[in-house]
Structure formats: C-alpha cells, structure tokens
Short mmCIF file of C-alpha atoms and ligand atoms in Angstrom, two decimals:
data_model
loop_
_atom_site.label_atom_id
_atom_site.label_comp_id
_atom_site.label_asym_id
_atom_site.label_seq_id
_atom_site.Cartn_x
_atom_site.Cartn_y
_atom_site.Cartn_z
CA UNK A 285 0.00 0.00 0.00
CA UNK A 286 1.04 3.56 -1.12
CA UNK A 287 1.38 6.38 1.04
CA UNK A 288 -0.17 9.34 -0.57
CA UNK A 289 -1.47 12.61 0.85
CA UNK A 290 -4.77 11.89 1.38
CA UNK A 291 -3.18 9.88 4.39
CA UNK A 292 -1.11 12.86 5.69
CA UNK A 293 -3.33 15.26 7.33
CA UNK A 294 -2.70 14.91 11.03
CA UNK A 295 -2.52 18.54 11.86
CA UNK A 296 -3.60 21.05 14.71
CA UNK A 297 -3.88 24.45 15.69
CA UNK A 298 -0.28 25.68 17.57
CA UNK A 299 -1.91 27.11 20.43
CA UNK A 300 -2.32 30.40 21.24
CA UNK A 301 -0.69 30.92 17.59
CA UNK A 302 -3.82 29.70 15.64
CA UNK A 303 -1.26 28.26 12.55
CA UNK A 304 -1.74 25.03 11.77
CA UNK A 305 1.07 22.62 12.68
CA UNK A 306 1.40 19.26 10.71
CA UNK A 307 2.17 16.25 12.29
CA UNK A 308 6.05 16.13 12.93
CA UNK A 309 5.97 12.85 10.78
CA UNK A 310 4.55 14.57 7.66
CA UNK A 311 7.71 16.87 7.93
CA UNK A 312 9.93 14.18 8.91
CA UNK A 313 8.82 11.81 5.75
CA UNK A 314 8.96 14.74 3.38
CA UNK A 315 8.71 14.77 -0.16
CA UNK A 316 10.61 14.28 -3.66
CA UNK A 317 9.74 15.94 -6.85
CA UNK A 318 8.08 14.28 -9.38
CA UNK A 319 6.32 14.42 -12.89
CA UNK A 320 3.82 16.54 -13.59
CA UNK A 321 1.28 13.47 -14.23
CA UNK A 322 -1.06 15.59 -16.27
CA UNK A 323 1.44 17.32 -18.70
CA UNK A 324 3.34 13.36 -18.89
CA UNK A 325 -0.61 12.53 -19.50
CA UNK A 326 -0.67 14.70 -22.64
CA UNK A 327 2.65 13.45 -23.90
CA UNK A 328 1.62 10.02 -23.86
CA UNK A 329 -1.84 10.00 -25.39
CA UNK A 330 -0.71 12.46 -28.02
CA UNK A 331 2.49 10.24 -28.80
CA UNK A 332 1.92 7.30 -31.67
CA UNK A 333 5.75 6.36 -32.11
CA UNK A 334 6.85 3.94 -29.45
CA UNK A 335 4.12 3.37 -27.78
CA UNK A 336 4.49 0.93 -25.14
CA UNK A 337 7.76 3.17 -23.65
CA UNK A 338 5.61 6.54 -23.03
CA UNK A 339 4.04 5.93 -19.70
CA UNK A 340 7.45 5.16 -17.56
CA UNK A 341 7.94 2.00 -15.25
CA UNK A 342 7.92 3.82 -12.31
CA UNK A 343 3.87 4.21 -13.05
CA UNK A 344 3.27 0.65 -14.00
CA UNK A 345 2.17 -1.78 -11.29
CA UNK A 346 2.94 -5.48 -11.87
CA UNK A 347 -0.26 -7.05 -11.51
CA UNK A 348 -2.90 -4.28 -10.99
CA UNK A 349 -5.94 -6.83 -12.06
CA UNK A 350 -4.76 -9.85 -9.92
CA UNK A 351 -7.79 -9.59 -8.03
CA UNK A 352 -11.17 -9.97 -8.97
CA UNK A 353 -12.69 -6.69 -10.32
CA UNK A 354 -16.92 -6.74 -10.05
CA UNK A 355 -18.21 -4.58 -12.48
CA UNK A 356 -20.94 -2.05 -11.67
CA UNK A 357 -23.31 -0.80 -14.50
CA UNK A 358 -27.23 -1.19 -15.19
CA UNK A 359 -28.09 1.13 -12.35
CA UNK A 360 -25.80 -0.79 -10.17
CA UNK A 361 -23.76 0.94 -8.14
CA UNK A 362 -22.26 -1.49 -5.64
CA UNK A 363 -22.41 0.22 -2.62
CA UNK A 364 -25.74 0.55 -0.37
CA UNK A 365 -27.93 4.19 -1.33
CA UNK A 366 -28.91 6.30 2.03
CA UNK A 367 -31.60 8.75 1.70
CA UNK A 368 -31.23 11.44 3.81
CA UNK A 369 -34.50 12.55 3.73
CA UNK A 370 -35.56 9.10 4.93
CA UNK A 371 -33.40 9.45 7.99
CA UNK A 372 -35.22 12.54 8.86
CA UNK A 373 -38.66 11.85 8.30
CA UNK A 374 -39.98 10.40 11.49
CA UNK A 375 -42.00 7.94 10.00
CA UNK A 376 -38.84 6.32 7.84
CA UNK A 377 -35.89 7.18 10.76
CA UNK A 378 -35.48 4.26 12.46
CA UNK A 379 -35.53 1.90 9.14
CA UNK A 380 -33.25 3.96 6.99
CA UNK A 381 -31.05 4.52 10.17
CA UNK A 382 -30.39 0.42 10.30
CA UNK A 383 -29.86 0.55 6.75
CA UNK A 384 -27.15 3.28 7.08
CA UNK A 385 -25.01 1.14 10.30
CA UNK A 386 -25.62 -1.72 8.26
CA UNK A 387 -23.79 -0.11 5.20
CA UNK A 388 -20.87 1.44 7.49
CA UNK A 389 -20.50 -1.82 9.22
CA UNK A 390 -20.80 -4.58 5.77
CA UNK A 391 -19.25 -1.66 3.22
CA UNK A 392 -17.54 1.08 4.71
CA UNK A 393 -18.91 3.08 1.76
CA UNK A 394 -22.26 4.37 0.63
CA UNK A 395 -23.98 6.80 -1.60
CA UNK A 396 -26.21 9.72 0.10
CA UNK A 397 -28.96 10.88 -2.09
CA UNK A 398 -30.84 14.01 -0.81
CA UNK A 399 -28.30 15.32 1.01
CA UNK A 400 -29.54 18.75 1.18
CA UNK A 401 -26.16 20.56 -0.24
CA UNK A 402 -27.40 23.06 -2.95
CA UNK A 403 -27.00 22.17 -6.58
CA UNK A 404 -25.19 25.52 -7.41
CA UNK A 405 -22.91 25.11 -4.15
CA UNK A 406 -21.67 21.85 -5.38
CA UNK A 407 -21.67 23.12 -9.46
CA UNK A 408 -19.73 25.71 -8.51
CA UNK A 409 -17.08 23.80 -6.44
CA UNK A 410 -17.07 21.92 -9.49
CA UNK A 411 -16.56 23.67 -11.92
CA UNK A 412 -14.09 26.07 -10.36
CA UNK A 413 -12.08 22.32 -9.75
CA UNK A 414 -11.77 21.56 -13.19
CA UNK A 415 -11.07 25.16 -14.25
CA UNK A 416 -8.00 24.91 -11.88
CA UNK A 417 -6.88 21.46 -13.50
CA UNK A 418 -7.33 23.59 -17.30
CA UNK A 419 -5.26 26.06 -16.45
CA UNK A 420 -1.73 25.46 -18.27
CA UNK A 421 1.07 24.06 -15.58
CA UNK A 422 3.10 27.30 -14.48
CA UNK A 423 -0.24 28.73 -13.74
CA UNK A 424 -1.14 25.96 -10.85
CA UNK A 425 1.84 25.63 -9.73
CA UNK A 426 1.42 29.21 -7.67
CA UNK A 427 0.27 27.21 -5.02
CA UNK A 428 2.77 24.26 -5.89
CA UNK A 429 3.53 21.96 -2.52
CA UNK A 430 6.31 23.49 -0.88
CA UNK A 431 9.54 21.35 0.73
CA UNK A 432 8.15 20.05 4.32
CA UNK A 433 4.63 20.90 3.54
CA UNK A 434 1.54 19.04 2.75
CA UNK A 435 -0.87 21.45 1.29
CA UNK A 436 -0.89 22.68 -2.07
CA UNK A 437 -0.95 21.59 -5.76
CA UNK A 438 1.61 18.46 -6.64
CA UNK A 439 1.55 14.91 -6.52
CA UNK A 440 1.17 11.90 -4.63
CA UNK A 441 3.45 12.03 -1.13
CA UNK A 442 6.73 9.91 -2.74
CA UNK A 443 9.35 9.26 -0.09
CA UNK A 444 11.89 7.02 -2.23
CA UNK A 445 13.27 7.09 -5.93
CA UNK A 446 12.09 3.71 -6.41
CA UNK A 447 7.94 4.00 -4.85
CA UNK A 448 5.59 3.33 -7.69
CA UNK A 449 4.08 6.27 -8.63
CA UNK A 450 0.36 6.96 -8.90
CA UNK A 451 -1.43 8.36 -11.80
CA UNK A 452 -2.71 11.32 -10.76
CA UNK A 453 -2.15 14.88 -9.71
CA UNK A 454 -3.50 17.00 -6.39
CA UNK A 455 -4.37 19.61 -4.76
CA UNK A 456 -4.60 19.53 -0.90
CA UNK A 457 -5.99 22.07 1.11
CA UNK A 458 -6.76 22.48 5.23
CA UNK A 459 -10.37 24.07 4.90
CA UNK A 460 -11.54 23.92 8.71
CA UNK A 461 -11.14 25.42 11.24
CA UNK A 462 -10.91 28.67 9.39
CA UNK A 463 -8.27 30.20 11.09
CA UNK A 464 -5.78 26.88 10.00
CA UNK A 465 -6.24 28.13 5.85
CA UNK A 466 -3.36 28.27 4.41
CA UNK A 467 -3.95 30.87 1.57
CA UNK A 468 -0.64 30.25 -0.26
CA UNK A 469 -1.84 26.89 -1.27
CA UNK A 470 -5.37 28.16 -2.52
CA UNK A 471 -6.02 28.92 -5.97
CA UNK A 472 -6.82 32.30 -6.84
CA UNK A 473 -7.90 31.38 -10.77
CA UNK A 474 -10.42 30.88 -10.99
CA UNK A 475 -11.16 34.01 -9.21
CA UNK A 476 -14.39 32.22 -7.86
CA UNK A 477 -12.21 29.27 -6.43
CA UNK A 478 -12.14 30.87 -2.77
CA UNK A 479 -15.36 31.07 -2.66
CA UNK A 480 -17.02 28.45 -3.74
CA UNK A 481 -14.74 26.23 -1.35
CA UNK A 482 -15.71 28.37 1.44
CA UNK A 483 -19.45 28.02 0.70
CA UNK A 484 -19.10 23.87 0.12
CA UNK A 485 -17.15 23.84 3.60
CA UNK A 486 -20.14 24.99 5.39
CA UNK A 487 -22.39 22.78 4.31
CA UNK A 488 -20.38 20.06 4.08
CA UNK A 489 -19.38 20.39 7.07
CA UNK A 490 -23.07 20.45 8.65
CA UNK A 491 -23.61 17.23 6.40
CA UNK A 492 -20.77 15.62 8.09
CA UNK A 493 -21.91 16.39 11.56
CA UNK A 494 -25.65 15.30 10.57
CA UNK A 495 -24.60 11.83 9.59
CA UNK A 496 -22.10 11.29 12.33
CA UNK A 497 -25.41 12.21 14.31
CA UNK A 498 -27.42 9.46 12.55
CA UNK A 499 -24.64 6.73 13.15
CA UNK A 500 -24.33 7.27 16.70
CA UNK A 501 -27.86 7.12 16.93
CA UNK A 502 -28.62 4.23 14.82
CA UNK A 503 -26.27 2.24 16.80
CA UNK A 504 -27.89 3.23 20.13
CA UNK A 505 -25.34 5.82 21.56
CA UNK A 506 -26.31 9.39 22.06
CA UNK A 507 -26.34 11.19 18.94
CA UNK A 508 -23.77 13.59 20.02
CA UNK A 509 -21.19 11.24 20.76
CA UNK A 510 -19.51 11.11 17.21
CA UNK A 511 -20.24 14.54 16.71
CA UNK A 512 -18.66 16.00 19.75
CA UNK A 513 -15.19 14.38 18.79
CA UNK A 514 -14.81 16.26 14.97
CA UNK A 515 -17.24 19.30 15.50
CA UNK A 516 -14.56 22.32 14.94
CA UNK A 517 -11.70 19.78 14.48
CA UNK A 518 -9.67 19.79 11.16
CA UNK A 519 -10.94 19.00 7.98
CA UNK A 520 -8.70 18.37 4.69
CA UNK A 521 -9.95 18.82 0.30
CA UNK A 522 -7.70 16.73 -1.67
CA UNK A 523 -8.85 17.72 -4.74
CA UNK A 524 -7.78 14.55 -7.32
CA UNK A 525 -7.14 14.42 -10.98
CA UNK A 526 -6.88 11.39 -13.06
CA UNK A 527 -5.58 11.86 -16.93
CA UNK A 528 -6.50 9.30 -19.46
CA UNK A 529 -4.02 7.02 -19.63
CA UNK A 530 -4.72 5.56 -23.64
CA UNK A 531 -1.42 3.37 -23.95
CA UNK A 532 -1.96 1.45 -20.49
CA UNK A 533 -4.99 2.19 -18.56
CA UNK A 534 -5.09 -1.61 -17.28
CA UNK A 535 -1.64 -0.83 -15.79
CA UNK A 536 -1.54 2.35 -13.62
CA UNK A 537 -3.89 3.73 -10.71
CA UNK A 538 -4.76 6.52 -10.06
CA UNK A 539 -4.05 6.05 -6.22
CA UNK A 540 -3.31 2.98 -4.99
CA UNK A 541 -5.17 1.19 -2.64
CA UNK A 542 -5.35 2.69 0.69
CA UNK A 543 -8.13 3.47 3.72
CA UNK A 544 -8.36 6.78 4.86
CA UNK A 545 -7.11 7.30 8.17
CA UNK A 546 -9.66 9.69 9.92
CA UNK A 547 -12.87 9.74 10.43
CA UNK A 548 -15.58 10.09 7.79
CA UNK A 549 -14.85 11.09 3.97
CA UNK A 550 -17.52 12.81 1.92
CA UNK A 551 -16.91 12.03 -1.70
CA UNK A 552 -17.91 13.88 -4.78
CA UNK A 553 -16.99 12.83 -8.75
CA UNK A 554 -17.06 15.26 -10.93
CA UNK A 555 -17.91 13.88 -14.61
CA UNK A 556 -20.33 10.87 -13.89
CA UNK A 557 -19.62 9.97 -17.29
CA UNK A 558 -16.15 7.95 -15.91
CA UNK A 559 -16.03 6.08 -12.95
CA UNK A 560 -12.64 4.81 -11.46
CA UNK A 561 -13.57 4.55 -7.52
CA UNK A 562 -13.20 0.82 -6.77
CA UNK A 563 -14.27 -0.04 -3.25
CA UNK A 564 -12.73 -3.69 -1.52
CA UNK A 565 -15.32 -6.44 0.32
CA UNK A 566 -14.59 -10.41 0.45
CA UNK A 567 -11.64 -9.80 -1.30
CA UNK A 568 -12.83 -8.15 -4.33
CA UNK A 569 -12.81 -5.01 -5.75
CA UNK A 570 -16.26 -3.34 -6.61
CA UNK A 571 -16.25 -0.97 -8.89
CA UNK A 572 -18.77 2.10 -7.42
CA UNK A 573 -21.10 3.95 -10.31
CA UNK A 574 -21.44 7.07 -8.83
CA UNK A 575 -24.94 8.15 -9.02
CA UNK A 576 -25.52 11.99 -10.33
CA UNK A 577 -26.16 14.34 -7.88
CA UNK A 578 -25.27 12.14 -5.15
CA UNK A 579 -21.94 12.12 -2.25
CA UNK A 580 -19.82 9.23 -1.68
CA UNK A 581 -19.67 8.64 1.79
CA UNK A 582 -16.78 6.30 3.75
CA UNK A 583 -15.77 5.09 7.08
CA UNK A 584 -11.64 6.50 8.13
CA UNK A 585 -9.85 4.21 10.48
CA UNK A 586 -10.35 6.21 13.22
CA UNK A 587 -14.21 5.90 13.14
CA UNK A 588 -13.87 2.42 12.98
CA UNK A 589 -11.85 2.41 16.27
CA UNK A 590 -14.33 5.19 18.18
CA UNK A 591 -16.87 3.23 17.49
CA UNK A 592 -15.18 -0.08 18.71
CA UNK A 593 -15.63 -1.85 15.12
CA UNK A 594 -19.86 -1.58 14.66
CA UNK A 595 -18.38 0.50 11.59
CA UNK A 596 -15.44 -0.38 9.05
CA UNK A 597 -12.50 1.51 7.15
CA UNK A 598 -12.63 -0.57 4.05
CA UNK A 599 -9.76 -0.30 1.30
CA UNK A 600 -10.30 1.61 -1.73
CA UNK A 601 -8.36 2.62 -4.97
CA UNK A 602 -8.73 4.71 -7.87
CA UNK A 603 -8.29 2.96 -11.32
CA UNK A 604 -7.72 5.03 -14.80
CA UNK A 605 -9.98 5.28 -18.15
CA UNK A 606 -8.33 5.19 -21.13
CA UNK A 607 -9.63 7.90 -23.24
CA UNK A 608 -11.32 10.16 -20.08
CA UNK A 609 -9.91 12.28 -17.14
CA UNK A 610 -11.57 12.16 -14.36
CA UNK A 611 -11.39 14.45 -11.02
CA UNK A 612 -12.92 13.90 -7.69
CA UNK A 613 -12.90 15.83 -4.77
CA UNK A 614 -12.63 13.87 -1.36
CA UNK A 615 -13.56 16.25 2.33
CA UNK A 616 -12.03 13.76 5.37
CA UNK A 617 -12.85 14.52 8.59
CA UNK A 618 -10.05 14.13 11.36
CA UNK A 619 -10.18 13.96 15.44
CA UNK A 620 -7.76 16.69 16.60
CA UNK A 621 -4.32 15.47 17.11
CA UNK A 622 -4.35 14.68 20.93
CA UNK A 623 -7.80 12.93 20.47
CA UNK A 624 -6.98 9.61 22.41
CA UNK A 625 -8.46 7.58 19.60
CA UNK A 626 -10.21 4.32 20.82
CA UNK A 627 -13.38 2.78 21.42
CA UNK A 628 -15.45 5.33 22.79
CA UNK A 629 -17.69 3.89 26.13
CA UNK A 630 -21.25 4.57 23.99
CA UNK A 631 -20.31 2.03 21.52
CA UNK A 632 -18.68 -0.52 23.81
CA UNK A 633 -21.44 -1.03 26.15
CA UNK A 634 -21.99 -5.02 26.65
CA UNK A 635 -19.22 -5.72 24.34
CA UNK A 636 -15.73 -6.65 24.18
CA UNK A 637 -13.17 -3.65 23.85
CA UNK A 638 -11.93 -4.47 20.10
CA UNK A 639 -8.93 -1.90 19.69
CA UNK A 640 -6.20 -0.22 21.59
CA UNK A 641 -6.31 3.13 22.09
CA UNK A 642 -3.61 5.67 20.92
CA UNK A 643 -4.02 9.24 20.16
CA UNK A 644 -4.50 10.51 16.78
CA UNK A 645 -1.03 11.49 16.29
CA UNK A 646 0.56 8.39 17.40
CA UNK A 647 -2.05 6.55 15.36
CA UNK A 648 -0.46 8.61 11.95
CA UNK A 649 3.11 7.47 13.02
CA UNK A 650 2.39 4.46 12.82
CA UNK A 651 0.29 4.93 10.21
CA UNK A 652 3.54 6.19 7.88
CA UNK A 653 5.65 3.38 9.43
CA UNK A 654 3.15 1.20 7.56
CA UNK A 655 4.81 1.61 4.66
CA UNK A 656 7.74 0.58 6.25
CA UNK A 657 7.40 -2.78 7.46
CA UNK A 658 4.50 -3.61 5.64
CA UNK A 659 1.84 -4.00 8.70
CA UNK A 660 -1.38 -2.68 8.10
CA UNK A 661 -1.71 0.28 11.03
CA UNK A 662 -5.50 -0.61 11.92
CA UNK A 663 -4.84 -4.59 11.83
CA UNK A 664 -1.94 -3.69 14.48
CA UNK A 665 -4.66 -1.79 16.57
CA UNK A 666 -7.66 -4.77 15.86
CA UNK A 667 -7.68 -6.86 19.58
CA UNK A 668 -9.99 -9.33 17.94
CA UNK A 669 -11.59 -9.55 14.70
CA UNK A 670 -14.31 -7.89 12.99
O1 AKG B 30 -11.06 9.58 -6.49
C1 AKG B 30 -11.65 8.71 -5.84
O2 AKG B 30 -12.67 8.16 -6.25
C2 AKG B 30 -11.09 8.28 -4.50
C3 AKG B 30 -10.35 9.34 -3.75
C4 AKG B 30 -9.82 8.88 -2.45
O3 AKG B 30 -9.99 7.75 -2.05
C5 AKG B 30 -9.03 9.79 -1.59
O4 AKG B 30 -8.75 10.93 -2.02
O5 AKG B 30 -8.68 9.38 -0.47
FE1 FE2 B 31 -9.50 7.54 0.08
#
C-alpha cells in the first residue's frame, strides 16, 4: 500500500498561535519531486511512435488486475444508497437509520442521495475544480507543494526514488477550522475558487456532523457522541485528478489502494460519465457507479476504532480510463491530534473492547511506518476480529 497525501493530514492548531502545525511525521517523511502526471498525461496519449515506452515503469504496477474486479453498471452501483431525507422523516428514521449502520458496518462506503447541499454550491465547487486542472502548468503551480509541507498543488506524497508512482495529480488544502487556511496553497484562478470552497465547507461540514449524528444514533449511543469528537476539528480537500491514460490504462492507478485514516470522507466525482472509484469487500474489488447528484460517503480508520468496530475503514483505490480524465474531490474529517483515539464507552457497552487506544497522532506514526514494514496500522490496533 502507497502512502499518498490523502493519508497525511494529522494537523492542529499551535496554540495560542492559531497556525496550523502538521504532524512532525509529515515533515519528517517529506517529499521528492516528481512528474507533472497531467502534462506526462498529454505526452503520452498524443504520442503514436513507441508506444508501449511513453508511460514510464515507475507508473506501471505489476499485476494491478490480480484480483477480482466486479463490475458495476445497469443502475448498479455497488455500494448501499442512504436517503437522507428518509433518515429525517420520522416515519422512515429508524428503518433507513439500520440501513445506514448496516452499510458502514458490511461496506464502509455508501452513496447519500438528498443530502440537502445546494446544486449551485456543489456546481460551482465543481466547476471552479476543473477550471483549476485547465489552467496550463506554471499557472497551478502558484500554489505548488512546498519542501516540508503538505498542502498545495503536486503529486502523490513519494518518499523514495524507487515507490511506484500513482497516476494522478492533487491539490490539498486544510479548509476547517478557518483560522488553520493556508492561503498560499489556494487557488486564486479561478477568481471564484475561494469562494465556492468556502461556501461547500459549510455545508459540508453540517452534512458531516448530521450523519455522524445518525450513526451514533442508529447504533444506540447518544447522537452527540460522534459529533462532539470532529465538530470544529480539522478537515482536509484533496482535490484529485486522473488523466486518461490511452497506452496502459489496465496498468496504472490513479491512487493505490489505501483506507483513509480519519474519520468520515464525503466524496464527490465530478464527470459521472467515468467512474474509477473501486471499493474492496470479500476480497474483491467493486467498482462504485457514482450516481448523479449524489456524495460518496466512507468510514476513516479512526471511526472504525471510536466506534469499537460496529463501523469499518474498508480499502479503496482509484483505477484510470483510457480515453477520459476524471477528477474527484474527497472532504475527510479528522479527530484533533491529541484525540486519544479508541473505542469510545457509547459504543462498547456489553461488548468486548476491540482496539487499543492511541491518540491521533501516534495513530499517523504508525500509520507512515506502515509503509515501512508492511503491517497494516489498523490490523496492528484490531484486539480481535471484525
Ligand atoms: O477519487 C476517488 O474516487 C477516490 C479518492 C480517495 O480515495 C481519496 O482521495 O482518499
Ligand atoms: Fe480515500
């Protein structure tokens, strides 16, 4: 499993200071230059002498369809559909509220249709996203990643000359609190960028909090329970584009299989015409059809911890079209730093205490030092299986 910077946002408020800190790890791992994935992109789908040597080794994984790949399609879209509305409306609560645990607990993953989030707020987010991606290279690299620093436009968090590399470039951004922003690393073209990130923050924020609310709840803790431990707490955009990749789609990802270490991650694709989110259960990968109009939603490690294993962190990875880019936009939720992250006492009433506890910063050093020795981070924290 690939490190990558969707994994690296441990950070907190220096207090007193009100700057956001990253985790000392984060600095400590660092990261070295490399390819500008949608400029190599351009070179390689434009290129029709020597084909098979465009797309370089260090992108090519050795057996990226070794496991069994279920294909979505005829209004299937693998993972369970949540109505939000449904979890509202008294009359539907306490049905569509089983339906959501059971999807966090079997899946990890779900669609949420009716989510409430204005049309133009998301559009706009949107559109301004793929606007940045347009722009021509020097142009987004004013808020290029900087040495030591995880925010900002670049690629995938590479820590040796010989890590495969995934297909894809980013753009990470600290969005909450509002005080830890970061303008440097914010786009100012298009000039509505700002904006339109601000105004998806809100609600996607309040979205967040809502179905952490329903979770609790549907489990039988207090609703506030989940709520309390990420309301005002960090939250990270990793904004991610995948080029076509014509000569050898079947052989790169776009970001190699991973979970996402906080809590929960709200999910949005932009152009529903390609899908590339692949979601793991029984030792297959799914392949998830996301529905128009509609979030992704997924379990982080840490939730599955809080809540003592009642929900999952399941394994996911991006996979590449060969003709299409494709951009998504993932909002994870994090515990602040010095959270003690373990089974919190709602969710472990009459049952058996299923993980150790560590705090949220000691859970992310271990987290990189997965990639050292190989050890999955959560599977070192699971007491007893699922
Ligand atoms: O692009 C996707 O569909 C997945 C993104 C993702 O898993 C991440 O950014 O952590
Ligand atoms: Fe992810």
């Amino acid at each position: 499993m690939e490190i990558h910077l969707s994994l690296i946002k441990s950070t907190a408020l220096e207090r007193g200071r009100g700057i956001p800190i990253m985790a000392e790890t984060a600095r400590e791992i660092g990261s070295l230059p490399v390819t500008n994935v949608q400029a190599l992109a351009e070179t390689c789908n434009t290129n029709e002498v020597d084909d098979d040597l465009q797309v370089p080794e260090r992108y090519l994984s050795k057996e990226p369809n070794a496991e069994e790949v279920i294909a979505g399609g005829d209004g299937n879209c693998a993972i369970p559909v949540i109505d939000l509305d449904r979890l509202v409306d008294p009359r539907s609560s306490s049905s569509e509220c089983a339906k959501l645990v059971s999807a966090c607990r079997h899946w990890g993953f779900f669609q949420l249709i009716n989510h409430g989030v204005p049309d133009q707020v998301i559009g706009n987010l949107k559109s301004d996203v793929v606007e940045f991606f347009k722009q021509p290279l020097e142009d987004k690299q004013e808020c290029a990643q900087q040495p030591g620093n995880i925010e900002g436009y670049g690629q995938a968090f590479v820590v040796s000359e010989d890590q495969k590399l995934d297909w894809a470039d980013m753009l990470y951004i600290l969005v909450q609190p509002t005080e830890s922003r970061d303008l440097r690393f914010w786009p100012t073209r298009p000039p509505s960028f700002r904006n339109s990130v601000d105004a998806y923050s809100l609600e996607a924020t309040e979205l967040g909090y809502r179905l952490l609310e329903f979770m609790a709840k549907g489990v039988g803790a207090e609703s506030a329970s989940l709520r309390g431990v990420f309301e005002g707490q960090p939250q990270g955009m990793r904004v991610n584009c995948y080029p076509a990749c014509r000569q050898a789609a079947d052989r790169v990802l776009g970001l190699s299989p991973h979970s996402d270490p906080g809590g929960l991650t709200l999910l949005l694709q932009i152009n529903n015409d390609v899908h590339g989110l692949q979601v793991k259960k029984d030792g297959k990968w799914f392949a998830v059809e996301a529905m128009d109009g509609a979030f992704i939603v997924n379990v982080g490690d840490a939730l599955e911890i809080m809540s003592n294993g009642k929900f999952t962190s399941v394994e996911h990875r991006a996979v590449i079209h060969p003709t299409k880019e494709r951009t998504s936009v993932a909002l994870f939720f994090f515990p602040s730093s010095d959270t003690i992250v373990g089974p919190l006492l709602e969710f472990t009433k009459g049952d058996e205490v299923r993980y150790t506890s560590t705090s949220y910063q000691d859970y992310m050093k271990q987290y990189f030092a997965e990639k050292l020795d190989g050890k999955k981070n959560l599977e070192r924290l699971r007491l007893l299986e699922l």
